[in-house]
Tab-separated table of C-alpha atoms in Angstrom:
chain	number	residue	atom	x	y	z
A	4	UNK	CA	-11.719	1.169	-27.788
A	5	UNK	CA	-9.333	4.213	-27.099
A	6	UNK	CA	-10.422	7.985	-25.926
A	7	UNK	CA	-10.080	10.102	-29.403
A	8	UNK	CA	-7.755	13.649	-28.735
A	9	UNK	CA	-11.408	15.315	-30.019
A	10	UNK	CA	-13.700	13.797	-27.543
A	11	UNK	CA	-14.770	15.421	-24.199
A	12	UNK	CA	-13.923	13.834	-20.437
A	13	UNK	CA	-17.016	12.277	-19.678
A	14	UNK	CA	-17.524	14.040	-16.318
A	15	UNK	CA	-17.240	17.401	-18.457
A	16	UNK	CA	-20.308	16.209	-20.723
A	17	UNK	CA	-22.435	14.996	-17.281
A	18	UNK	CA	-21.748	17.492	-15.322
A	19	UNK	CA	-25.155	18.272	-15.430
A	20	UNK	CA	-26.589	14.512	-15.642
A	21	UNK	CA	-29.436	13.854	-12.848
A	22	UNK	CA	-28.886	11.123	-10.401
A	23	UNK	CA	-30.381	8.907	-8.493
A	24	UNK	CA	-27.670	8.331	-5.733
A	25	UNK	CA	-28.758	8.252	-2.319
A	26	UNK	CA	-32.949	8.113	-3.885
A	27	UNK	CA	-33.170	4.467	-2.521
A	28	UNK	CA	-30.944	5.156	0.743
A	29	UNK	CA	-27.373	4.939	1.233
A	30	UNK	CA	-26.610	1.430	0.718
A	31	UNK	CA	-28.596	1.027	-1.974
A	32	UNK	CA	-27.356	-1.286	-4.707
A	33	UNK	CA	-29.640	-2.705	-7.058
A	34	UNK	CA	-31.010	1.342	-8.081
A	35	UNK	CA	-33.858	1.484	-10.501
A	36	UNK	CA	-35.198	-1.770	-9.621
A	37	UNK	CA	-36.639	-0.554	-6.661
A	38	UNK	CA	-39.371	0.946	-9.200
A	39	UNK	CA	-40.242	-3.107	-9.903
A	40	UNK	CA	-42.606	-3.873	-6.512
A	41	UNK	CA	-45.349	-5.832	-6.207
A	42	UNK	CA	-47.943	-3.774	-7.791
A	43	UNK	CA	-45.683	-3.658	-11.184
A	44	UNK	CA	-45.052	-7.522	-10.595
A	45	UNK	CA	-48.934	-8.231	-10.248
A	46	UNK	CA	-49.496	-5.992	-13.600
A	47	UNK	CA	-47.092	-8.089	-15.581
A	48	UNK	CA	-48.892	-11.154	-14.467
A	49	UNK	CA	-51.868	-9.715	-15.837
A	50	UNK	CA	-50.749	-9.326	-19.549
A	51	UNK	CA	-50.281	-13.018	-19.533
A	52	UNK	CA	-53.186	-14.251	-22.084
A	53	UNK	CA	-51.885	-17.248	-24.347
A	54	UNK	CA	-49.057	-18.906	-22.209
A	55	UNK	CA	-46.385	-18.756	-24.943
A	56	UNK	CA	-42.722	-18.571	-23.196
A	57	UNK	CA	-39.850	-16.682	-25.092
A	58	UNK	CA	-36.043	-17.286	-23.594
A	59	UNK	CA	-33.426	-14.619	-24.917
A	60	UNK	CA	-30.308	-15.756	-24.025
A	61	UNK	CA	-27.731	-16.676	-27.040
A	62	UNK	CA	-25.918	-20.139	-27.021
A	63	UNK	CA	-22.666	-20.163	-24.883
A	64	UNK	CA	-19.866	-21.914	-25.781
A	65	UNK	CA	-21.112	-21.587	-29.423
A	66	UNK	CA	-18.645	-23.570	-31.861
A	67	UNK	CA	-19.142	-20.915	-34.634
A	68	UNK	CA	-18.299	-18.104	-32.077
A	69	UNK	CA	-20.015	-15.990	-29.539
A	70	UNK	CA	-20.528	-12.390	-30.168
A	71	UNK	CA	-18.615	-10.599	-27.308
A	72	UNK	CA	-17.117	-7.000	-26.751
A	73	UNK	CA	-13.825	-6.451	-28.492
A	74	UNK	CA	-11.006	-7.695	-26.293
A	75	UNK	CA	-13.128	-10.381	-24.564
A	76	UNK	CA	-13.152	-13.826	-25.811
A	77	UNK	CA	-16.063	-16.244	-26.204
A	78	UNK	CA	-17.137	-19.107	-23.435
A	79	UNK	CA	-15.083	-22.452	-24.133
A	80	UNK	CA	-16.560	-25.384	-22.458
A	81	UNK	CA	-14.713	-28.416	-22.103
A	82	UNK	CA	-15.129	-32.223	-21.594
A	83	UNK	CA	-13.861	-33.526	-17.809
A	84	UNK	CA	-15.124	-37.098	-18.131
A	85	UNK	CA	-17.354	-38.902	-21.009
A	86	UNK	CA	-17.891	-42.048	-22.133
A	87	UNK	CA	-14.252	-42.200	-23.392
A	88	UNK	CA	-13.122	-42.681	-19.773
A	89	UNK	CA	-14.872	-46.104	-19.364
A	90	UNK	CA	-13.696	-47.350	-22.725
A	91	UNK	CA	-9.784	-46.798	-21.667
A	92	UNK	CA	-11.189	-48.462	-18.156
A	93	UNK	CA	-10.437	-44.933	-16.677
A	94	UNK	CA	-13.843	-44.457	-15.496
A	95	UNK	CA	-14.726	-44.277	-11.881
A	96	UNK	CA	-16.485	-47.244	-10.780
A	97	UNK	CA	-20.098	-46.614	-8.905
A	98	UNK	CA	-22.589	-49.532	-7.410
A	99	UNK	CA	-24.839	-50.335	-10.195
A	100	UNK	CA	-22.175	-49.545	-12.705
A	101	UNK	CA	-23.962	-45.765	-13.910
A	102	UNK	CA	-21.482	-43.497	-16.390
A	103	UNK	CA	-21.723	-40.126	-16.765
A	104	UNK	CA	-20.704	-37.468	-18.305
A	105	UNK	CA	-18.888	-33.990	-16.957
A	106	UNK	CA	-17.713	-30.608	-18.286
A	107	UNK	CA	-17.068	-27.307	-17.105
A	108	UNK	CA	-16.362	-23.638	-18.765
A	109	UNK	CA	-14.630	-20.586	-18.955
A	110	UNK	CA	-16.202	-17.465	-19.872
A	111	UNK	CA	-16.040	-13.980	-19.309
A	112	UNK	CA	-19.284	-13.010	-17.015
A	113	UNK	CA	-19.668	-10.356	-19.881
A	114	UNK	CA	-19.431	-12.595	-22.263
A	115	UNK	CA	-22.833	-13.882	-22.904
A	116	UNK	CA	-26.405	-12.813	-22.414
A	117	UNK	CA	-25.350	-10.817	-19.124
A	118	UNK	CA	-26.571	-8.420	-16.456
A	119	UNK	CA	-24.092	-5.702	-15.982
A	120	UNK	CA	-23.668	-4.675	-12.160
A	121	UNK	CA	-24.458	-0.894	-11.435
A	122	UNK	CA	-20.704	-0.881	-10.421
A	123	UNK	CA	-19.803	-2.098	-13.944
A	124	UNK	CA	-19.074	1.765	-15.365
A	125	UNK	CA	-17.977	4.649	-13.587
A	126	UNK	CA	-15.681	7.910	-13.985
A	127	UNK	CA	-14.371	10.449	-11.335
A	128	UNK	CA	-13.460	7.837	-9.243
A	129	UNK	CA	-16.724	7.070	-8.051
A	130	UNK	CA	-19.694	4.282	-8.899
A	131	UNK	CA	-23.288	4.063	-8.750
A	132	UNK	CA	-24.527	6.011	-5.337
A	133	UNK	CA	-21.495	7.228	-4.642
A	134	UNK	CA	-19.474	4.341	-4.000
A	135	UNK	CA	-15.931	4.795	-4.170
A	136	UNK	CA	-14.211	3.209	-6.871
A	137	UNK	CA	-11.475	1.385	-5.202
A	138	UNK	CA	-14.245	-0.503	-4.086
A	139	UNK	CA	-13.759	-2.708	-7.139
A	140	UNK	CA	-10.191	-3.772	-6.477
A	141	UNK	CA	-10.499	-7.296	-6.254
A	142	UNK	CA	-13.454	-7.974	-7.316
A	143	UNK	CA	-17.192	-5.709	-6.511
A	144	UNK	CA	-17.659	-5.043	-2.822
A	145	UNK	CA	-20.053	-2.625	-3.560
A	146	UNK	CA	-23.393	-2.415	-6.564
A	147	UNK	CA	-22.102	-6.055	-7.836
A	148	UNK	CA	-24.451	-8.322	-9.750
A	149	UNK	CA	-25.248	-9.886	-6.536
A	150	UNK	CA	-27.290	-8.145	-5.323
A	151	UNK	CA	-29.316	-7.938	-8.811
A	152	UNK	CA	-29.477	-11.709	-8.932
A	153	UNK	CA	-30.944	-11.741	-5.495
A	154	UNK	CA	-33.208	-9.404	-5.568
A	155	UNK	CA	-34.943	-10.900	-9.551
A	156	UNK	CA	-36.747	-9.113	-12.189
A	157	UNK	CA	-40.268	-8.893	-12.840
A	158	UNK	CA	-41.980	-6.426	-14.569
A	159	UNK	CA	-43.929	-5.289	-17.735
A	160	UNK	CA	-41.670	-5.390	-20.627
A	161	UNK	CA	-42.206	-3.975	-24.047
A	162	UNK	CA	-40.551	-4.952	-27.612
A	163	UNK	CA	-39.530	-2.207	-29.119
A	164	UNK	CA	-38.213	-3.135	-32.568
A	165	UNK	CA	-36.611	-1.109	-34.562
A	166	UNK	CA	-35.094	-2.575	-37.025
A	167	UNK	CA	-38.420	-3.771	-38.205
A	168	UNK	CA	-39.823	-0.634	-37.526
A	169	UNK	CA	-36.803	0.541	-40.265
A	170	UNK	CA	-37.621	-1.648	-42.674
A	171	UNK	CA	-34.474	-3.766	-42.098
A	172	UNK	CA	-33.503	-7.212	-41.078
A	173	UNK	CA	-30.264	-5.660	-38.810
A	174	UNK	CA	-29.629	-1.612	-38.391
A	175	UNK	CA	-26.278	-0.461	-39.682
A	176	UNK	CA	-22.894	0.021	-37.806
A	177	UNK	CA	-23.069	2.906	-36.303
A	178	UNK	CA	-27.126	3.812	-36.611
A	179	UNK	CA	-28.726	5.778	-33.914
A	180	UNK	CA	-31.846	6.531	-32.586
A	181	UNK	CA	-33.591	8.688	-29.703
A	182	UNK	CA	-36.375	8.843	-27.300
A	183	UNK	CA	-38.880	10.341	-30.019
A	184	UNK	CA	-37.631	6.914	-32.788
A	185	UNK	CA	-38.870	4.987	-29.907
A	186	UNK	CA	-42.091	6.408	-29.158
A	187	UNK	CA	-42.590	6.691	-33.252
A	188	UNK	CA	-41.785	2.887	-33.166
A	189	UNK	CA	-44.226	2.083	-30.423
A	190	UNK	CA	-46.618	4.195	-31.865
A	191	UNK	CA	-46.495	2.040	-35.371
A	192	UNK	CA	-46.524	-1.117	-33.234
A	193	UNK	CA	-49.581	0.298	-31.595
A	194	UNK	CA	-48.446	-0.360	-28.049
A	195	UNK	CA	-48.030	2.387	-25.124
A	196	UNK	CA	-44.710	3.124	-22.993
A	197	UNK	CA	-45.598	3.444	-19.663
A	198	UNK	CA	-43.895	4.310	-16.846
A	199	UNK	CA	-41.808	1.976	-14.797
A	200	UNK	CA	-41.833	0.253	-18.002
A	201	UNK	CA	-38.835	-2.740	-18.977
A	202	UNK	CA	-37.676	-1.670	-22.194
A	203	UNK	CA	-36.542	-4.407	-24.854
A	204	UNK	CA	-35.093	-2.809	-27.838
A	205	UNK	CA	-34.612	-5.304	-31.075
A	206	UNK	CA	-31.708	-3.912	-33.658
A	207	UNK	CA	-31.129	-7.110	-35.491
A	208	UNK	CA	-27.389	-6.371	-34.980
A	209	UNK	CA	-25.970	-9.422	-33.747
A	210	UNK	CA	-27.346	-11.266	-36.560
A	211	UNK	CA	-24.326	-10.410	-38.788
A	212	UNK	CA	-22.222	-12.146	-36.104
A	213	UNK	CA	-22.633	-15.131	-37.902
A	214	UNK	CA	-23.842	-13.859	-41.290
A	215	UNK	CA	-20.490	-11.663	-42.217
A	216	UNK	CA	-17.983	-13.325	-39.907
A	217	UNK	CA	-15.844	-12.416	-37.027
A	218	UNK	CA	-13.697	-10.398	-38.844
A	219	UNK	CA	-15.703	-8.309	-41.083
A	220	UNK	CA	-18.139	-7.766	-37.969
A	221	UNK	CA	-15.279	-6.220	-35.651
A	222	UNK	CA	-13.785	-4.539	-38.401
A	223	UNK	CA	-14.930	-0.656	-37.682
A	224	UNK	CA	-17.119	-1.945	-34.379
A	225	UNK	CA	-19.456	0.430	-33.732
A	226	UNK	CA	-22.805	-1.106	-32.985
A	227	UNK	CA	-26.191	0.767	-33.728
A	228	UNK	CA	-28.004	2.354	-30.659
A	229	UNK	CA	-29.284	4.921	-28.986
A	230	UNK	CA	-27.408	8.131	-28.844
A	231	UNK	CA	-26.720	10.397	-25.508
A	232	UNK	CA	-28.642	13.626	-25.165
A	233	UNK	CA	-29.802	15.332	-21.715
A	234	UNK	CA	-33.352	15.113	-23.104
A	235	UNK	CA	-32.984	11.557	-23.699
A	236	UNK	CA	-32.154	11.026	-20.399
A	237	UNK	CA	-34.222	13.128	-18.702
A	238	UNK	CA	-36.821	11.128	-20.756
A	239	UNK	CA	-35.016	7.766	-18.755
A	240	UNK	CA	-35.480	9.236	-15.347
A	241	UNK	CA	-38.923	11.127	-15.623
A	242	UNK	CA	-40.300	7.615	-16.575
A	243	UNK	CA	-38.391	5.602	-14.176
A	244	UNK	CA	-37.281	2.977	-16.303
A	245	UNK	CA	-35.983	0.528	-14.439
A	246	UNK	CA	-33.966	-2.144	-16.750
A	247	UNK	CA	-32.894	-1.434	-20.694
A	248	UNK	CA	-32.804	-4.852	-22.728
A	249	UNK	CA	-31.226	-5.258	-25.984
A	250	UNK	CA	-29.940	-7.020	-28.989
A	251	UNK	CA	-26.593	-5.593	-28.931
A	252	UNK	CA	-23.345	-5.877	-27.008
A	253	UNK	CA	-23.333	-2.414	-25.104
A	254	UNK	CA	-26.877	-1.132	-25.328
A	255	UNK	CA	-25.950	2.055	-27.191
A	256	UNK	CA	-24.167	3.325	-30.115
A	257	UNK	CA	-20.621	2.613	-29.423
A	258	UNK	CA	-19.182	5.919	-29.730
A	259	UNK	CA	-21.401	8.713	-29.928
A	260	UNK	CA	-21.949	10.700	-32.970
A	261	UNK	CA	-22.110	14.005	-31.653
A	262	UNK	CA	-19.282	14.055	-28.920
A	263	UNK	CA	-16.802	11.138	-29.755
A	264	UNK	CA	-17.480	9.753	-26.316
A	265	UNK	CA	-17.551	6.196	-25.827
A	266	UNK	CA	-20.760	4.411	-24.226
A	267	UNK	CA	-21.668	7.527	-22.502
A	268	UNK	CA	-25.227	5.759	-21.611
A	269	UNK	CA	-23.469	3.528	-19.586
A	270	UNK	CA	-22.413	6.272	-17.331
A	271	UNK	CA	-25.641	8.876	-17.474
A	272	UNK	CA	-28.231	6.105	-16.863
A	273	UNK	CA	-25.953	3.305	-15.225
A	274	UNK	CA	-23.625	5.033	-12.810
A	275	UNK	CA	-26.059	7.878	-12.508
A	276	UNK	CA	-29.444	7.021	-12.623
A	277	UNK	CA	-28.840	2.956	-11.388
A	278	UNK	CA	-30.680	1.909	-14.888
A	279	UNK	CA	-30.150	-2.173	-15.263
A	280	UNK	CA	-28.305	-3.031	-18.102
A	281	UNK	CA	-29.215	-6.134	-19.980
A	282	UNK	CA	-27.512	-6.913	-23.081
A	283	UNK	CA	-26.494	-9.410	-25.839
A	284	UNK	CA	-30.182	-11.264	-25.982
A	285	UNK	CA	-31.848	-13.312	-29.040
A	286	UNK	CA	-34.714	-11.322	-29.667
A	287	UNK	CA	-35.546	-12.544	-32.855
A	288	UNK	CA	-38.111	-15.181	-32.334
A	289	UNK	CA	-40.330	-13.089	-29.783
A	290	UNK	CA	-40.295	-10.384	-32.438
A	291	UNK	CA	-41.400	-12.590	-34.761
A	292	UNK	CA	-44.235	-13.495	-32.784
A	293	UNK	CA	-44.989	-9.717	-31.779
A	294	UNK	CA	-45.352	-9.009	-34.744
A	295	UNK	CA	-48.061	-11.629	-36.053
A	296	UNK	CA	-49.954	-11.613	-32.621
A	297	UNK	CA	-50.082	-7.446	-32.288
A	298	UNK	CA	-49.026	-7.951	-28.480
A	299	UNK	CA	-46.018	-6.182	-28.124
A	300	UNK	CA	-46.240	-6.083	-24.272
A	301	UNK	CA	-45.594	-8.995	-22.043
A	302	UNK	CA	-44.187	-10.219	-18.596
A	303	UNK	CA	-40.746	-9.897	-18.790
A	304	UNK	CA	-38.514	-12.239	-16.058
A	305	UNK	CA	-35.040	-12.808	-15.396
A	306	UNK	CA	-32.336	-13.419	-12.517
A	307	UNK	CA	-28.429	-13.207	-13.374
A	308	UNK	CA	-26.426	-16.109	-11.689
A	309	UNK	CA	-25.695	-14.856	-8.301
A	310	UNK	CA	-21.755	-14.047	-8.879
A	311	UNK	CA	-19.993	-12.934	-5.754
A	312	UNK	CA	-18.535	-9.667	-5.895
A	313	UNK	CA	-19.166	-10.360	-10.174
A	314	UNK	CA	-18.964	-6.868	-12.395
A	315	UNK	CA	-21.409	-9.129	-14.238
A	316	UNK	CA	-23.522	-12.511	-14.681
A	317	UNK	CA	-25.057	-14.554	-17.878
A	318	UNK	CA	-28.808	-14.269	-17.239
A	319	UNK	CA	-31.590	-16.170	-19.670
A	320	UNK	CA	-34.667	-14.162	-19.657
A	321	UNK	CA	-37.988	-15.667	-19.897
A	322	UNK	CA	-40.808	-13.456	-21.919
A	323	UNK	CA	-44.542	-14.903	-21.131
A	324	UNK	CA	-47.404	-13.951	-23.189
């Protein structure tokens, strides 16, 4: 993605953006979570009724492809020893005579069902609560996924799907929607937003990954989202969300409608407000199962791999009903 001549410097269009920066202390670095303490962890317990377990996580290392940001290439995993080793007597030898098998992988940490660090995104040469930004030369030594990964998710989480909500089996390239689609949707679903709330936000998107191809899905990339307005978030911060989940690469339209920024979201409720980022999950099946039990609420779990310094880390989330 490249800044258009037409579109605003994204400090210009914050200026005004609230922020949470020194809310949790000053060496705070896992932001919004903080909202996510016991008493929200014993209420998601609580909407546990039928036992049913959802993981959201895509395959990695998917032979027809992952779907990955432009510029970032898929996981490729790769055989290190197999049964082939023993048959060309290249096979270590072990007491007892076991064979095994090994592999390894290399993937982006953004390249699969991820948890962005709060350092992930910044401008004006400064990161979530102020850090400075050289502080990511060489890898996060400040508001890395670490310290998400240690610290673990819990928390009520609500679907929120809109696609179905449209009428549609994936939104378009380039569809938006605001604060008031998602109260409309959660008001059709019959399910309250509450504060402190996980939201999980189903577009259908990433379905076309597969269904239209690699090249006719990158070919005008702009994914459907949410759009950037102060009163959206304002709407973030007066109801302390604490971690945005969705179907979709970034989370948010790619480049908004109204000012030509790119992923301005990423800054206002990431950098800003220390909103978790959770993106790239399956969503499909728990929707499917929201939407035939009427319980669009749940307890909503998940803990990124705990990635040193990491901008990032592939997470699978766990949904229990």
């Amino acid at each position: 993605m490249t800044e258009t001549a037409s579109a605003p410097y994204v400090g210009d269009l914050l200026k005004d953006s609230p922020k949470n920066w020194g809310k949790w202390g000053a060496d705070d670095e896992v932001g919004a979570l903080n909202y996510l303490g016991p008493a929200e962890v014993l209420a998601a317990v609580a909407l546990v009724r039928s036992g049913k377990v959802f993981t959201l996580q895509m395959p990695m290392g998917n032979p027809a492809g992952d779907p990955v940001w432009p510029g970032r290439r898929g996981s490729e995993r790769y055989m290190l020893l197999d049964e082939s080793h023993w048959l060309a007597d290249k096979g270590p030898t072990f007491p007892g005579g076991l064979h095994y098998a090994d592999d390894a992988m290399s993937a982006f940490l953004q390249g699969s069902t991820q948890y962005d660090a709060l350092g992930h995104v910044w401008y004006d040469g400064e990161i979530w609560n102020g850090y400075d930004a050289t502080s990511t030369i060489g890898g996060m030594a400040k508001a890395s996924v670490q310290p998400i990964a240690e610290k673990g998710v819990v928390g009520r989480g609500v679907l929120l799907d809109m696609a179905r909500h449209r009428g549609k089996e994936t939104l378009d390239k380039g569809e938006t929607f605001t604060q008031h689609d998602l109260l409309a949707c959660a008001d059709a679903q019959g399910v309250e937003i509450r504060q402190r709330d996980i939201l999980v936000i189903r577009t259908g998107f990433l379905n076309l990954f597969h269904q239209l191809g690699k090249e006719a899905f990158y070919d005008g990339f702009n994914e459907p989202g949410l759009t950037y307005s102060p009163e959206l978030v304002q709407w973030f911060q007066d109801l302390e969300v604490p971690n945005l989940v969705t179907d979709t690469i970034a989370n948010e339209v790619t480049i908004d409608p109204e000012s030509g920024v790119a992923l301005p979201l990423h800054c206002a409720l990431m950098r800003n407000l220390g909103i978790v980022f959770t993106e790239i999950c399956n969503l499909d099946k728990l929707a499917a199962d929201c939407a035939e039990d009427g319980q669009w609420e749940f307890m909503y779990t998940a803990a990124p791999l705990k990635v040193v310094n990491g901008t990032g880390a592939p997470v699978n989330p766990v949904v229990i009903k």
